[in-house]
Amino acid sequence: MSENLLDIRDLKVSYGRAQVVHGISLTMKAGSIVTVIGANGAGKTTLLNAIMGVVPSQGEIYFDGAPVPLTLEGRVAAGVCLVPERRELFGSMTVEDNVELGGFLRTGAERAETRAQVYGRFPRLAERRKQLAGTLSGGERQMLALARALMSRPRLLLLDEPSLGLAPLIVADILRIVSELRQTGVSILLVEQNARAALEIADEGYLVELGEVRRSGRAADLAVDPALMESYLGNSGGH
Ligand SMILES: Nc1ncnc2c1ncn2[C@@H]1O[C@H](COP(=O)(O)OP(=O)(O)OP(=O)(O)O)[C@@H](O)[C@H]1O
Ligand SMILES: [Mg+2]
């Protein structure tokens, strides 16, 4: 069988009569980080939502060699997990309670073990277990969103702009954490507008424009692609 964890063929998404994803194909090897970059409105969030099953789509999505389950619940159970752009934390609940919500599918020893791993990875959250999520800093909130997602022991993590709204130093922190998650065996589809930073930690990249893939390839190659550099990477071309 194929070694791809995710294999998307000719995916199309419409909102009413407006088609916004025009036949995207994308593959992901197990254990890899793939980034999708592109301007506002390109269809990146829509693509993630279609993979998660929260918006209907046409085309084929294979997960681990088989058609992905049809329903959102089926996809969650299969190990697909979306961290949306609005982190959707419960601000009036504690850090700890938000983390636990991510583990609802897990029970007993497995849950305890996962919880220990998650707090081990995010010591700042461990220190703030009893603090209300609404009082966390932006970076800590993103960590909490990741921690909650990891509690479900996902196989495929869909991250929608985890660096959004964060100061540059915190962006680097968050993306370092994302790249370290690879060691846990999770595969990551990372949507970012912060193209340079995303390409630095990704194995493969896709540039999406107006709902179509404009360019794709090894992240290291895309990071030095002159056309991409112009529009998405700033004009410095590295340092
Ligand atoms: N629920 C919706 N109903 C109608 N149109 C929508 C809906 N959600 C998104 N769109 C439109 O679909 C297109 C793609 O939007 P999408 O949010 O996927 O882009 P994006 O690449 O994630 O952008 P951004 O970088 O700003 O997050 C946009 O033109 C947007 O206006
Ligand atoms: Mg978006």
PDB file of C-alpha atoms and ligand atoms in Angstrom, residues 15 20 38-47 85 160-161 191 193, ligand 1:
ATOM      1  CA  TYR A  15     -19.843  27.735  -0.323  1.00  0.00           C
ATOM      2  CA  VAL A  20     -13.279  28.406  -3.456  1.00  0.00           C
ATOM      3  CA  GLY A  38      -0.733  31.418   0.601  1.00  0.00           C
ATOM      4  CA  ALA A  39      -2.341  34.818   0.886  1.00  0.00           C
ATOM      5  CA  ASN A  40      -5.562  35.760   2.682  1.00  0.00           C
ATOM      6  CA  GLY A  41      -8.556  34.125   1.082  1.00  0.00           C
ATOM      7  CA  ALA A  42      -6.526  31.525  -0.823  1.00  0.00           C
ATOM      8  CA  GLY A  43      -8.597  28.705   0.649  1.00  0.00           C
ATOM      9  CA  LYS A  44      -6.197  27.371   3.284  1.00  0.00           C
ATOM     10  CA  THR A  45      -8.677  27.238   6.151  1.00  0.00           C
ATOM     11  CA  THR A  46     -11.291  25.807   3.825  1.00  0.00           C
ATOM     12  CA  LEU A  47      -8.867  23.041   2.862  1.00  0.00           C
ATOM     13  CA  GLU A  85      -7.397  29.576  13.742  1.00  0.00           C
ATOM     14  CA  ASP A 160      -4.478  26.649  11.155  1.00  0.00           C
ATOM     15  CA  GLU A 161      -2.038  29.541  11.537  1.00  0.00           C
ATOM     16  CA  VAL A 191      -1.255  26.306   7.408  1.00  0.00           C
ATOM     17  CA  GLN A 193       1.007  32.956   6.366  1.00  0.00           C
TER      18      GLN A 193
HETATM   19  N1  LIG B   1     -18.506  30.050   5.365  1.00  0.00           N
HETATM   20  C1  LIG B   1     -18.192  30.682   4.231  1.00  0.00           C
HETATM   21  N2  LIG B   1     -19.146  31.082   3.363  1.00  0.00           N
HETATM   22  C2  LIG B   1     -18.846  31.699   2.213  1.00  0.00           C
HETATM   23  N3  LIG B   1     -17.600  31.960   1.797  1.00  0.00           N
HETATM   24  C3  LIG B   1     -16.605  31.595   2.610  1.00  0.00           C
HETATM   25  C4  LIG B   1     -16.828  30.933   3.867  1.00  0.00           C
HETATM   26  N4  LIG B   1     -15.646  30.690   4.440  1.00  0.00           N
HETATM   27  C5  LIG B   1     -14.719  31.171   3.606  1.00  0.00           C
HETATM   28  N5  LIG B   1     -15.277  31.710   2.499  1.00  0.00           N
HETATM   29  C6  LIG B   1     -14.574  32.303   1.353  1.00  0.00           C
HETATM   30  O1  LIG B   1     -13.726  31.306   0.814  1.00  0.00           O
HETATM   31  C7  LIG B   1     -12.474  31.848   0.407  1.00  0.00           C
HETATM   32  C8  LIG B   1     -11.345  31.115   1.103  1.00  0.00           C
HETATM   33  O2  LIG B   1     -11.418  31.395   2.488  1.00  0.00           O
HETATM   34  P1  LIG B   1     -10.432  30.706   3.537  1.00  0.00           P
HETATM   35  O3  LIG B   1     -10.873  31.149   4.873  1.00  0.00           O
HETATM   36  O4  LIG B   1     -10.360  29.263   3.268  1.00  0.00           O
HETATM   37  O5  LIG B   1      -9.044  31.392   3.145  1.00  0.00           O
HETATM   38  P2  LIG B   1      -7.665  31.378   3.902  1.00  0.00           P
HETATM   39  O6  LIG B   1      -6.637  31.020   2.894  1.00  0.00           O
HETATM   40  O7  LIG B   1      -7.749  30.554   5.122  1.00  0.00           O
HETATM   41  O8  LIG B   1      -7.492  32.920   4.297  1.00  0.00           O
HETATM   42  P3  LIG B   1      -6.785  33.573   5.583  1.00  0.00           P
HETATM   43  O9  LIG B   1      -5.315  33.537   5.320  1.00  0.00           O
HETATM   44  O10 LIG B   1      -7.311  34.968   5.592  1.00  0.00           O
HETATM   45  O11 LIG B   1      -7.184  32.798   6.784  1.00  0.00           O
HETATM   46  C9  LIG B   1     -12.542  33.323   0.745  1.00  0.00           C
HETATM   47  O12 LIG B   1     -12.863  34.023  -0.421  1.00  0.00           O
HETATM   48  C10 LIG B   1     -13.649  33.417   1.771  1.00  0.00           C
HETATM   49  O13 LIG B   1     -14.291  34.658   1.711  1.00  0.00           O
END
